[in-house]
Amino acid sequence: MFRPTASLAVAILLAASSASAQDSTRFRLHAVHPASAHSPFLVTEGPAQTKAPFAASAVVDYAFHPLRLDVQDDVGQRTLPLVDHAVLLHTTVAARVIPELAFDASWSVAALQIGEDQTVGSRTFRAPGSAVGDLRFGAIHRGALSGSLGYVAGVRAWVPTGDAESYLSDDRFRFEALAGVSGVFAPVRFGCTVVGSPLIGSKEAGERVGAACAADVRVSASGPRVGAELWGGVVSHDPDLEMGSLFEYLGTVGQDAGPMRFVLGVGRGAGSAPGTSAFRAIGLVGFVAGGEASPPSAGASDRDLDGIADANDACPDDAGSEAPDPARHGCPSKDTDGDGIEDQEDGCPTERGARRDDPSTSGCPDRDNDRIVDGLDACADEPAPTYEDGQRPGCPRHARLEGNRFVLTPSPDPFGSPDRGADAVVLKEVAFILRAMPHLTKIAVEVRLRTREGEDESQLADLAVERAHVFARQLVDLGVEISRIEPVGALSKEDPALRILVVDRVDPKRRKP
């Protein structure tokens, strides 16, 4: 009995397959399928220049021992080389229809495959020669997660245009989905991508799922980038759903020269899945049209290696990013008070506060939560609405909380209309204070009516409760949660009055900005 398997370095971002005892030639063994032409990495989707309308790349991929047969027969366990050396050429082009969406196409050609025919029992496995591979088409969407981080999502399809007899096609359409994140933290850039076939759980050989990551760092302002790229995953390689693992890694060095980029990667692989090479060398030449500006020219000083020449860098000794403000161009992001607002946008960079439209007060503290920052608030511990006359900003005029009781000025008429006149102004300020002080969890709206000798107190008490409900409903209409309000009717020998009392409260918690 024998089982042929294969390893033509595929890596994680390539579909590979193995031969089965029933069919020795219908499996695909392309070398590494490159990333989209906009990506700065070989295989991984990385941070791309979203303003670049067109990109293209050409890759030369050499693999050592790209295809072998693992045989177990009467002689014993043997590994027979089918291809000793292979050189594949990949051409990829990509075009953006909008800044976030690009379409790409890639085509692979085996320029050279050197090996020997192998005969096992009554079957002969032919060493492949030069041949063409399947066409790959893709749609890639890129978006921003933050100023330095982005995401990528897309789909790819392989069309069976290649030569199955040379192990460069399996005469099947294939589809994969991909997703990933990438970022730039000068002088480092990185990317990670996850790929998966929707048929990974089926009985189709060559389906895969895996992940790839890459990173590089610029070693000088106009010098090369040094980095690493690795990928791994699992591939189904026979009809009984046997899965094999694969892992490959490369050391890389690259150089950008205006719109051109050059990358060389060398590494090796390990694993049981088809598509794992013993040794690999990859060279890439890429072109990105209309992209970002070139790094500083040779001789231009860039001490912090952030790609911004010292002459234009507001912080030449601290690596940063580009900024429209010349005073912040090339400076690192900094948030001294930890309120989530960078210092250059924070009106109070050493005091925590909330973000506001006015840059002079954005990030400044507001203890009483009345949207008037403490520095402008004449009553910084008493919330109050803003009045147009501008006098004593932040100070209440009609409702002050003293202990557990609101002092109302003027005192509302228990029989009045709470949505009109002076009573409406008073209740509006009460509602504002309650919204700004959520730690006051229960409020009693009490209407107290005066009893007179001979009156029916039962009917008077019902009327007091009814009037309390009228004022409570007005506070609800002004944005106070109904669960916080308790209408109360009361009888007294004193004149009729409306009282608003704090019945329950919790310790105020530190608010998040």
Tab-separated table of C-alpha atoms in Angstrom, residues 32-294:
chain	number	residue	atom	x	y	z
A	32	VAL	CA	2.995	30.868	-2.538
A	33	HIS	CA	0.205	32.999	-3.952
A	34	PRO	CA	1.255	36.582	-3.311
A	35	ALA	CA	-0.748	39.155	-1.401
A	36	SER	CA	-2.637	41.812	-3.342
A	37	ALA	CA	-0.335	44.192	-5.164
A	38	HIS	CA	-1.236	47.073	-2.803
A	39	SER	CA	0.109	45.161	0.229
A	40	PRO	CA	3.735	45.822	1.246
A	41	PHE	CA	4.213	42.169	2.271
A	42	LEU	CA	4.806	39.002	0.270
A	43	VAL	CA	1.867	36.879	1.410
A	44	THR	CA	0.116	38.771	4.209
A	45	GLU	CA	-2.311	41.617	3.567
A	46	GLY	CA	-0.690	44.641	5.190
A	47	PRO	CA	-1.291	48.407	5.474
A	48	ALA	CA	-1.978	49.695	1.977
A	49	GLN	CA	-1.794	53.102	0.378
A	50	THR	CA	-5.511	53.867	0.005
A	51	LYS	CA	-4.875	56.735	-2.415
A	52	ALA	CA	-3.047	54.502	-4.896
A	53	PRO	CA	-5.402	53.731	-7.820
A	54	PHE	CA	-3.222	51.042	-9.401
A	55	ALA	CA	-0.570	48.588	-8.261
A	56	ALA	CA	1.285	45.657	-9.787
A	57	SER	CA	3.851	43.133	-8.631
A	58	ALA	CA	5.986	40.358	-10.071
A	59	VAL	CA	7.226	37.518	-7.853
A	60	VAL	CA	9.877	34.899	-8.492
A	61	ASP	CA	9.473	31.924	-6.150
A	62	TYR	CA	12.067	29.169	-5.822
A	63	ALA	CA	11.228	26.018	-3.846
A	64	PHE	CA	13.492	23.105	-2.932
A	65	HIS	CA	11.888	19.656	-2.877
A	66	PRO	CA	8.482	21.059	-3.792
A	67	LEU	CA	6.930	17.641	-4.501
A	68	ARG	CA	7.589	14.225	-3.036
A	69	LEU	CA	5.888	10.870	-2.596
A	70	ASP	CA	5.697	9.305	0.837
A	71	VAL	CA	5.357	5.606	0.113
A	72	GLN	CA	4.695	2.684	2.411
A	73	ASP	CA	4.857	-0.697	0.623
A	74	ASP	CA	6.544	-4.053	0.949
A	75	VAL	CA	9.933	-2.366	0.868
A	76	GLY	CA	8.980	-0.193	3.831
A	77	GLN	CA	8.527	3.542	4.438
A	78	ARG	CA	10.178	5.657	1.731
A	79	THR	CA	10.216	9.238	0.511
A	80	LEU	CA	10.678	9.560	-3.237
A	81	PRO	CA	11.463	12.972	-4.774
A	82	LEU	CA	9.214	13.822	-7.704
A	83	VAL	CA	10.396	17.430	-8.162
A	84	ASP	CA	13.715	18.579	-6.733
A	85	HIS	CA	13.600	22.230	-7.817
A	86	ALA	CA	10.828	24.525	-8.977
A	87	VAL	CA	10.750	28.161	-10.053
A	88	LEU	CA	7.346	29.804	-10.348
A	89	LEU	CA	6.517	33.284	-11.580
A	90	HIS	CA	3.512	35.207	-10.272
A	91	THR	CA	2.123	38.390	-11.803
A	92	THR	CA	-0.459	40.378	-9.841
A	93	VAL	CA	-2.322	43.563	-10.749
A	94	ALA	CA	-4.803	45.526	-8.620
A	95	ALA	CA	-7.029	48.553	-9.235
A	96	ARG	CA	-9.169	50.588	-6.848
A	97	VAL	CA	-12.723	51.468	-7.809
A	98	ILE	CA	-13.100	53.541	-4.616
A	99	PRO	CA	-10.463	54.246	-1.930
A	100	GLU	CA	-11.739	51.375	0.257
A	101	LEU	CA	-12.295	48.714	-2.443
A	102	ALA	CA	-9.861	47.158	-4.896
A	103	PHE	CA	-10.068	44.293	-7.344
A	104	ASP	CA	-7.044	42.189	-8.204
A	105	ALA	CA	-6.005	39.387	-10.516
A	106	SER	CA	-3.033	37.041	-10.322
A	107	TRP	CA	-1.595	34.442	-12.666
A	108	SER	CA	1.110	31.861	-11.961
A	109	VAL	CA	3.486	30.118	-14.347
A	110	ALA	CA	5.926	27.304	-13.561
A	111	ALA	CA	9.014	28.466	-15.438
A	112	LEU	CA	11.077	25.496	-14.291
A	113	GLN	CA	10.389	22.158	-12.575
A	114	ILE	CA	13.217	19.642	-12.359
A	115	GLY	CA	12.608	16.140	-11.072
A	116	GLU	CA	12.360	12.442	-11.845
A	117	ASP	CA	9.517	10.113	-12.742
A	118	GLN	CA	8.733	7.670	-9.964
A	119	THR	CA	7.194	4.223	-10.320
A	120	VAL	CA	5.460	2.637	-7.364
A	121	GLY	CA	4.057	-0.822	-8.037
A	122	SER	CA	2.208	-0.633	-11.316
A	123	ARG	CA	1.765	3.148	-11.239
A	124	THR	CA	4.044	5.842	-12.612
A	125	PHE	CA	4.056	9.412	-11.332
A	126	ARG	CA	5.395	11.836	-13.922
A	127	ALA	CA	7.705	14.661	-12.956
A	128	PRO	CA	6.060	17.861	-14.172
A	129	GLY	CA	7.642	20.401	-16.475
A	130	SER	CA	6.934	23.998	-17.318
A	131	ALA	CA	3.229	24.848	-17.199
A	132	VAL	CA	0.670	27.504	-16.419
A	133	GLY	CA	-1.417	27.703	-13.243
A	134	ASP	CA	-4.917	28.772	-12.285
A	135	LEU	CA	-6.083	32.381	-12.526
A	136	ARG	CA	-6.926	34.059	-9.218
A	137	PHE	CA	-9.399	36.934	-8.867
A	138	GLY	CA	-10.128	38.874	-5.697
A	139	ALA	CA	-12.023	41.766	-4.147
A	140	ILE	CA	-10.379	43.436	-1.136
A	141	HIS	CA	-12.030	46.006	1.152
A	142	ARG	CA	-9.889	48.083	3.492
A	143	GLY	CA	-11.041	50.417	6.242
A	144	ALA	CA	-9.747	52.293	9.274
A	145	LEU	CA	-10.128	51.183	12.887
A	146	SER	CA	-8.176	54.148	14.273
A	147	GLY	CA	-5.482	56.529	13.182
A	148	SER	CA	-2.835	53.783	13.142
A	149	LEU	CA	-4.878	50.589	12.690
A	150	GLY	CA	-6.932	49.293	9.795
A	151	TYR	CA	-8.819	46.183	8.765
A	152	VAL	CA	-9.090	44.151	5.575
A	153	ALA	CA	-11.836	41.809	4.363
A	154	GLY	CA	-12.338	40.129	1.043
A	155	VAL	CA	-12.953	37.091	-1.115
A	156	ARG	CA	-10.856	35.269	-3.685
A	157	ALA	CA	-11.645	32.755	-6.392
A	158	TRP	CA	-9.410	30.475	-8.431
A	159	VAL	CA	-10.494	29.630	-11.980
A	160	PRO	CA	-9.224	26.230	-13.291
A	161	THR	CA	-7.154	27.428	-16.225
A	162	GLY	CA	-3.944	25.639	-15.217
A	163	ASP	CA	-2.274	22.387	-16.183
A	164	ALA	CA	-3.505	19.556	-13.955
A	165	GLU	CA	-0.902	17.118	-15.327
A	166	SER	CA	1.823	19.395	-13.950
A	167	TYR	CA	0.158	19.666	-10.527
A	168	LEU	CA	-0.702	23.333	-11.055
A	169	SER	CA	-4.468	22.848	-11.094
A	170	ASP	CA	-7.087	20.375	-9.911
A	171	ASP	CA	-9.709	21.357	-12.520
A	172	ARG	CA	-11.939	22.918	-9.839
A	173	PHE	CA	-13.200	26.376	-8.964
A	174	ARG	CA	-12.074	27.386	-5.473
A	175	PHE	CA	-13.274	30.162	-3.180
A	176	GLU	CA	-11.851	31.625	0.028
A	177	ALA	CA	-12.717	34.423	2.419
A	178	LEU	CA	-10.088	36.512	4.185
A	179	ALA	CA	-10.043	39.028	7.016
A	180	GLY	CA	-7.273	40.758	8.906
A	181	VAL	CA	-5.848	43.774	10.681
A	182	SER	CA	-2.792	45.879	9.949
A	183	GLY	CA	-1.145	48.990	11.252
A	184	VAL	CA	1.751	51.406	11.192
A	185	PHE	CA	3.573	52.530	14.322
A	186	ALA	CA	6.575	54.248	12.805
A	187	PRO	CA	9.059	52.903	12.058
A	188	VAL	CA	7.244	49.513	12.375
A	189	ARG	CA	4.412	48.246	10.198
A	190	PHE	CA	2.597	44.926	10.525
A	191	GLY	CA	-0.319	42.860	9.290
A	192	CYS	CA	-2.157	39.638	10.150
A	193	THR	CA	-4.596	37.816	7.880
A	194	VAL	CA	-6.937	34.858	8.413
A	195	VAL	CA	-8.173	32.838	5.441
A	196	GLY	CA	-10.650	30.008	5.172
A	197	SER	CA	-12.429	27.910	2.600
A	198	PRO	CA	-16.194	27.454	2.965
A	199	LEU	CA	-15.667	23.795	2.024
A	200	ILE	CA	-13.097	23.003	4.715
A	201	GLY	CA	-15.478	20.475	6.275
A	202	SER	CA	-16.348	18.802	2.984
A	203	LYS	CA	-14.651	15.849	1.313
A	204	GLU	CA	-12.807	18.037	-1.166
A	205	ALA	CA	-9.039	17.795	-1.043
A	206	GLY	CA	-7.035	20.986	-0.977
A	207	GLU	CA	-9.394	23.083	1.147
A	208	ARG	CA	-7.684	25.020	3.932
A	209	VAL	CA	-7.941	27.398	6.860
A	210	GLY	CA	-5.095	29.292	8.443
A	211	ALA	CA	-3.456	32.584	9.305
A	212	ALA	CA	-0.434	34.656	8.333
A	213	CYS	CA	1.419	37.536	9.996
A	214	ALA	CA	4.202	39.836	8.846
A	215	ALA	CA	6.095	42.800	10.242
A	216	ASP	CA	9.063	44.896	9.259
A	217	VAL	CA	10.964	47.892	10.585
A	218	ARG	CA	12.773	50.665	8.753
A	219	VAL	CA	16.394	50.704	9.864
A	220	SER	CA	17.124	54.225	8.591
A	221	ALA	CA	15.315	57.134	7.002
A	222	SER	CA	15.995	56.082	3.416
A	223	GLY	CA	17.402	52.633	4.100
A	224	PRO	CA	15.907	49.145	3.865
A	225	ARG	CA	13.177	47.488	5.895
A	226	VAL	CA	14.015	44.268	7.740
A	227	GLY	CA	11.298	41.917	8.884
A	228	ALA	CA	9.755	38.472	9.022
A	229	GLU	CA	6.707	36.741	7.607
A	230	LEU	CA	5.149	33.477	8.732
A	231	TRP	CA	2.040	31.473	8.035
A	232	GLY	CA	0.435	28.243	9.163
A	233	GLY	CA	-2.755	26.275	8.979
A	234	VAL	CA	-4.375	22.991	8.069
A	235	VAL	CA	-5.167	21.537	4.654
A	236	SER	CA	-7.454	18.649	3.773
A	237	HIS	CA	-5.542	16.313	1.515
A	238	ASP	CA	-7.572	13.207	0.855
A	239	PRO	CA	-11.235	12.262	0.525
A	240	ASP	CA	-11.481	10.850	4.054
A	241	LEU	CA	-10.919	14.410	5.400
A	242	GLU	CA	-7.443	13.739	6.712
A	243	MET	CA	-5.971	17.114	7.703
A	244	GLY	CA	-2.335	18.041	7.590
A	245	SER	CA	-0.595	20.961	9.277
A	246	LEU	CA	1.808	23.346	7.615
A	247	PHE	CA	4.055	26.144	8.816
A	248	GLU	CA	6.498	28.355	6.941
A	249	TYR	CA	8.541	31.393	7.863
A	250	LEU	CA	10.726	33.848	5.991
A	251	GLY	CA	13.203	36.505	6.903
A	252	THR	CA	12.726	39.523	4.638
A	253	VAL	CA	14.556	42.633	3.568
A	254	GLY	CA	12.972	45.304	1.384
A	255	GLN	CA	13.705	48.678	-0.126
A	256	ASP	CA	11.265	51.377	-1.225
A	257	ALA	CA	12.287	53.675	-4.056
A	258	GLY	CA	9.522	56.134	-4.884
A	259	PRO	CA	6.614	54.152	-6.363
A	260	MET	CA	8.779	51.005	-6.627
A	261	ARG	CA	9.428	48.430	-3.937
A	262	PHE	CA	11.806	45.472	-3.823
A	263	VAL	CA	11.564	42.587	-1.344
A	264	LEU	CA	13.647	39.462	-0.847
A	265	GLY	CA	12.594	36.653	1.495
A	266	VAL	CA	14.385	33.459	2.496
A	267	GLY	CA	13.103	30.736	4.801
A	268	ARG	CA	11.898	27.199	5.257
A	269	GLY	CA	8.891	25.190	6.289
A	270	ALA	CA	7.773	22.240	8.365
A	271	GLY	CA	4.616	20.226	8.719
A	272	SER	CA	2.691	17.249	7.448
A	273	ALA	CA	0.383	19.022	5.015
A	274	PRO	CA	1.015	19.168	1.300
A	275	GLY	CA	2.459	22.502	0.335
A	276	THR	CA	5.296	22.694	2.860
A	277	SER	CA	8.708	23.365	1.330
A	278	ALA	CA	12.087	22.416	2.703
A	279	PHE	CA	13.586	25.729	1.577
A	280	ARG	CA	12.170	28.786	-0.146
A	281	ALA	CA	13.491	32.016	-1.649
A	282	ILE	CA	11.192	34.736	-2.960
A	283	GLY	CA	11.951	37.941	-4.794
A	284	LEU	CA	9.347	40.653	-5.448
A	285	VAL	CA	9.329	43.778	-7.570
A	286	GLY	CA	6.287	45.997	-7.022
A	287	PHE	CA	4.890	49.251	-8.335
A	288	VAL	CA	2.278	51.412	-6.575
A	289	ALA	CA	0.995	54.338	-8.649
A	290	GLY	CA	-0.121	57.582	-7.028
A	291	GLY	CA	0.577	56.427	-3.483
A	292	GLU	CA	2.077	58.185	-0.527
A	293	ALA	CA	5.106	60.424	-0.743
A	294	SER	CA	8.519	58.808	-0.821
